[in-house]
């Protein structure tokens, strides 16, 4: 009876004699693998460092902001740092330029003087704000051009300098809508003004003025709460007739 014998032929990597018979240089293969691993590790470190710098870099932007009070034909021009580190040597340029200044553009000279020189530094979250008039019907009454491009350049360290452009279209902000509640301070003052305009002799009763005094007293308390204790001065509502 015949017996089959299975023979398995293997190569031990440590057996250099056997490896040479198969034509495999295991030392070279190990060196290539180590080199590839080192390159991947270096690339990962470079990429992580770049991401960290981008997350913590300064980012200075220019924008319009709609004021919460008296928003009609009013805007706020704002330059602010929304990044995570200090921006240095900030240069702000306007296209078209802001000169010459017309007599109706009373607030434009303040913007010119503020940005005619580079700003030394602007910390994270810090901003520079200027109130301006914005009249879509007559550009000569607007303190800034209705279609404006603002170029801001700045640096973080000693070498690299960042540069961004922002287009500000006033017509976009003119579509803003808002409502004033009758219970708000502005709403109550507006109601009192309307009532005073329509006041006649028949309305001059003690109850009418007493109600007006109560409204003024409520407004005074609201203003005092907004300003905080010990800040500002509020006239005594009892002085109102």
Short mmCIF file of C-alpha atoms in Angstrom, two decimals:
data_model
loop_
_atom_site.label_atom_id
_atom_site.label_comp_id
_atom_site.label_asym_id
_atom_site.label_seq_id
_atom_site.Cartn_x
_atom_site.Cartn_y
_atom_site.Cartn_z
CA UNK A 1 0.00 0.00 0.00
CA UNK A 2 1.41 3.35 -1.05
CA UNK A 3 1.44 6.39 1.33
CA UNK A 4 1.30 9.94 0.00
CA UNK A 5 3.53 12.39 1.76
CA UNK A 6 2.81 16.19 1.43
CA UNK A 7 5.90 18.36 1.50
CA UNK A 8 5.56 22.12 2.22
CA UNK A 9 8.41 24.26 1.12
CA UNK A 10 8.75 27.63 2.93
CA UNK A 11 11.27 30.37 3.10
CA UNK A 12 12.42 31.79 6.38
CA UNK A 13 13.18 35.52 5.99
CA UNK A 14 16.04 35.14 8.42
CA UNK A 15 17.55 32.45 6.24
CA UNK A 16 19.62 34.61 3.91
CA UNK A 17 20.77 31.62 1.95
CA UNK A 18 17.21 30.57 1.16
CA UNK A 19 16.16 34.17 0.44
CA UNK A 20 18.97 34.57 -2.04
CA UNK A 21 17.79 31.43 -3.82
CA UNK A 22 14.31 32.99 -4.26
CA UNK A 23 15.75 36.34 -5.36
CA UNK A 24 14.27 38.38 -2.44
CA UNK A 25 16.28 41.05 -0.61
CA UNK A 26 14.36 41.27 2.66
CA UNK A 27 16.65 43.97 4.04
CA UNK A 28 15.78 46.23 1.10
CA UNK A 29 12.05 45.51 1.52
CA UNK A 30 12.23 46.42 5.20
CA UNK A 31 14.08 49.63 4.42
CA UNK A 32 11.48 50.69 1.85
CA UNK A 33 8.65 49.99 4.32
CA UNK A 34 10.36 52.03 7.03
CA UNK A 35 10.95 54.88 4.60
CA UNK A 36 7.30 54.91 3.48
CA UNK A 37 6.13 54.93 7.11
CA UNK A 38 8.42 57.88 7.87
CA UNK A 39 7.11 59.85 4.86
CA UNK A 40 3.49 59.29 5.92
CA UNK A 41 4.29 60.40 9.48
CA UNK A 42 6.04 63.56 8.23
CA UNK A 43 3.15 64.41 5.90
CA UNK A 44 0.66 63.93 8.74
CA UNK A 45 2.61 66.25 11.03
CA UNK A 46 2.89 68.93 8.34
CA UNK A 47 -0.82 68.71 7.55
CA UNK A 48 -1.80 68.87 11.24
CA UNK A 49 0.44 71.89 11.79
CA UNK A 50 -1.06 73.66 8.77
CA UNK A 51 -4.60 72.99 9.99
CA UNK A 52 -3.70 74.31 13.43
CA UNK A 53 -2.28 77.51 11.97
CA UNK A 54 -5.35 78.04 9.79
CA UNK A 55 -7.70 77.56 12.73
CA UNK A 56 -5.84 80.04 14.92
CA UNK A 57 -4.93 82.63 12.27
CA UNK A 58 -6.45 86.12 12.33
CA UNK A 59 -9.33 86.78 9.91
CA UNK A 60 -10.22 90.45 9.40
CA UNK A 61 -13.44 91.22 7.51
CA UNK A 62 -15.39 94.30 6.43
CA UNK A 63 -19.18 94.35 6.58
CA UNK A 64 -22.27 96.50 6.96
CA UNK A 65 -24.42 96.14 10.03
CA UNK A 66 -27.99 97.36 10.43
CA UNK A 67 -28.36 99.40 13.65
CA UNK A 68 -31.01 98.26 16.09
CA UNK A 69 -32.27 101.82 16.56
CA UNK A 70 -33.13 104.28 13.78
CA UNK A 71 -32.33 101.86 10.93
CA UNK A 72 -33.92 104.10 8.27
CA UNK A 73 -31.18 105.16 5.81
CA UNK A 74 -28.59 104.24 8.43
CA UNK A 75 -25.88 101.58 8.40
CA UNK A 76 -22.78 100.77 10.40
CA UNK A 77 -19.50 100.12 8.60
CA UNK A 78 -17.60 97.51 10.61
CA UNK A 79 -14.06 96.13 10.35
CA UNK A 80 -13.55 93.25 12.79
CA UNK A 81 -11.28 90.32 13.55
CA UNK A 82 -13.24 87.07 13.66
CA UNK A 83 -10.10 84.91 13.87
CA UNK A 84 -8.29 83.35 16.79
CA UNK A 85 -5.17 85.50 17.01
CA UNK A 86 -4.03 89.11 16.76
CA UNK A 87 -3.93 90.76 13.33
CA UNK A 88 -1.11 93.28 12.89
CA UNK A 89 -0.43 96.15 10.53
CA UNK A 90 -3.97 96.17 9.08
CA UNK A 91 -4.33 98.19 5.88
CA UNK A 92 -7.83 99.07 4.62
CA UNK A 93 -8.36 100.34 1.07
CA UNK A 94 -11.57 101.49 -0.65
CA UNK A 95 -12.56 101.16 -4.30
CA UNK A 96 -13.81 103.60 -5.45
CA UNK A 97 -11.82 106.01 -3.28
CA UNK A 98 -13.45 108.23 -0.67
CA UNK A 99 -12.20 111.56 -1.98
CA UNK A 100 -13.40 114.19 -2.69
CA UNK A 101 -15.84 114.65 0.18
CA UNK A 102 -19.14 116.41 -0.49
CA UNK A 103 -20.73 118.75 2.08
CA UNK A 104 -23.62 116.28 2.50
CA UNK A 105 -21.22 113.46 3.47
CA UNK A 106 -20.60 114.63 7.01
CA UNK A 107 -19.46 111.24 8.38
CA UNK A 108 -17.08 110.27 5.57
CA UNK A 109 -14.09 112.30 6.90
CA UNK A 110 -14.09 110.21 10.09
CA UNK A 111 -13.70 107.01 8.04
CA UNK A 112 -10.94 108.54 5.93
CA UNK A 113 -8.95 109.63 8.96
CA UNK A 114 -9.42 106.27 10.70
CA UNK A 115 -8.10 104.17 7.81
CA UNK A 116 -5.60 106.52 6.15
CA UNK A 117 -2.81 104.78 8.10
CA UNK A 118 -2.21 101.16 8.97
CA UNK A 119 -3.78 99.95 12.20
CA UNK A 120 -1.16 98.56 14.58
CA UNK A 121 -3.17 95.56 15.81
CA UNK A 122 -6.67 94.19 16.15
CA UNK A 123 -7.31 91.45 18.70
CA UNK A 124 -9.70 88.49 18.37
CA UNK A 125 -13.28 89.74 18.59
CA UNK A 126 -12.24 93.40 18.45
CA UNK A 127 -14.03 95.64 15.94
CA UNK A 128 -14.05 99.20 14.60
CA UNK A 129 -17.48 100.71 13.88
CA UNK A 130 -18.58 103.85 12.04
CA UNK A 131 -22.18 104.97 11.62
CA UNK A 132 -22.96 106.12 8.07
CA UNK A 133 -25.87 107.48 6.06
CA UNK A 134 -27.05 105.32 3.15
CA UNK A 135 -29.41 106.96 0.65
CA UNK A 136 -30.20 104.80 -2.38
CA UNK A 137 -32.07 107.61 -4.12
CA UNK A 138 -29.14 110.05 -3.99
CA UNK A 139 -25.59 108.75 -3.67
CA UNK A 140 -24.30 112.21 -2.82
CA UNK A 141 -26.09 111.88 0.53
CA UNK A 142 -24.38 108.56 1.31
CA UNK A 143 -21.17 108.56 3.33
CA UNK A 144 -19.82 105.54 1.41
CA UNK A 145 -20.30 104.51 -2.24
CA UNK A 146 -23.41 102.40 -2.78
CA UNK A 147 -21.31 99.66 -4.45
CA UNK A 148 -18.03 99.45 -2.56
CA UNK A 149 -15.09 97.03 -2.58
CA UNK A 150 -12.96 96.97 0.57
CA UNK A 151 -9.50 95.39 0.44
CA UNK A 152 -7.96 94.41 3.78
CA UNK A 153 -4.39 93.19 4.18
CA UNK A 154 -2.74 92.22 7.45
CA UNK A 155 -0.18 89.89 8.92
CA UNK A 156 0.13 87.48 11.82
CA UNK A 157 3.86 87.00 12.16
CA UNK A 158 6.84 88.68 10.60
CA UNK A 159 6.70 87.08 7.17
CA UNK A 160 3.29 85.96 5.88
CA UNK A 161 0.69 88.59 4.99
CA UNK A 162 -2.99 87.88 4.31
CA UNK A 163 -5.19 89.79 1.87
CA UNK A 164 -8.97 89.63 1.33
CA UNK A 165 -11.53 91.62 -0.66
CA UNK A 166 -15.13 92.29 0.35
CA UNK A 167 -17.84 93.75 -1.87
CA UNK A 168 -20.46 95.75 0.03
CA UNK A 169 -23.69 96.42 -1.87
CA UNK A 170 -25.89 98.91 -0.03
CA UNK A 171 -29.04 97.87 -1.93
CA UNK A 172 -28.90 94.45 -0.24
CA UNK A 173 -29.28 96.01 3.20
CA UNK A 174 -32.05 98.35 2.01
CA UNK A 175 -34.36 95.32 1.79
CA UNK A 176 -34.21 94.87 5.56
CA UNK A 177 -37.58 94.93 7.31
CA UNK A 178 -38.29 95.47 10.98
CA UNK A 179 -41.20 96.05 13.33
CA UNK A 180 -41.54 98.16 16.46
CA UNK A 181 -43.72 96.86 19.26
CA UNK A 182 -46.13 99.27 20.97
CA UNK A 183 -44.75 98.03 24.30
CA UNK A 184 -41.14 98.88 23.43
CA UNK A 185 -39.50 102.16 24.41
CA UNK A 186 -39.49 103.43 20.83
CA UNK A 187 -43.09 102.32 20.36
CA UNK A 188 -44.28 104.17 23.46
CA UNK A 189 -42.38 107.33 22.56
CA UNK A 190 -43.84 107.22 19.07
CA UNK A 191 -47.35 106.83 20.47
CA UNK A 192 -46.87 109.76 22.85
CA UNK A 193 -45.57 111.91 20.01
CA UNK A 194 -48.62 111.11 17.88
CA UNK A 195 -50.96 111.89 20.74
CA UNK A 196 -49.26 115.21 21.42
CA UNK A 197 -49.62 116.21 17.77
CA UNK A 198 -53.36 115.58 17.87
CA UNK A 199 -53.87 117.06 21.30
CA UNK A 200 -56.66 119.64 21.54
CA UNK A 201 -58.39 121.56 24.29
CA UNK A 202 -60.91 118.82 25.02
CA UNK A 203 -58.14 116.32 25.72
CA UNK A 204 -56.41 118.42 28.36
CA UNK A 205 -57.88 116.52 31.28
CA UNK A 206 -56.20 115.31 34.44
CA UNK A 207 -56.75 111.67 33.49
CA UNK A 208 -55.09 112.17 30.11
CA UNK A 209 -51.93 113.68 31.58
CA UNK A 210 -51.93 111.12 34.39
CA UNK A 211 -51.88 108.33 31.82
CA UNK A 212 -49.07 110.06 29.93
CA UNK A 213 -47.12 110.41 33.16
CA UNK A 214 -47.54 106.68 33.85
CA UNK A 215 -46.17 105.89 30.39
CA UNK A 216 -43.17 108.16 30.92
CA UNK A 217 -42.53 106.63 34.32
CA UNK A 218 -42.56 103.15 32.79
CA UNK A 219 -40.16 104.27 30.05
CA UNK A 220 -37.85 105.83 32.66
CA UNK A 221 -37.73 102.57 34.60
CA UNK A 222 -36.94 100.63 31.41
CA UNK A 223 -34.11 103.00 30.54
CA UNK A 224 -32.74 102.75 34.08
CA UNK A 225 -32.78 98.96 33.87
CA UNK A 226 -30.90 99.07 30.57
CA UNK A 227 -28.24 101.48 31.82
CA UNK A 228 -27.73 99.63 35.11
CA UNK A 229 -27.79 100.90 38.68
CA UNK A 230 -26.04 104.17 39.27
CA UNK A 231 -25.53 104.94 35.57
CA UNK A 232 -27.02 107.91 33.78
CA UNK A 233 -29.69 110.28 35.01
CA UNK A 234 -33.45 110.01 34.62
CA UNK A 235 -35.76 112.94 35.22
CA UNK A 236 -38.44 112.48 37.81
CA UNK A 237 -41.70 111.61 36.03
CA UNK A 238 -43.49 113.67 38.68
CA UNK A 239 -42.16 116.77 36.95
CA UNK A 240 -44.39 116.06 33.96
CA UNK A 241 -47.60 118.10 34.26
#
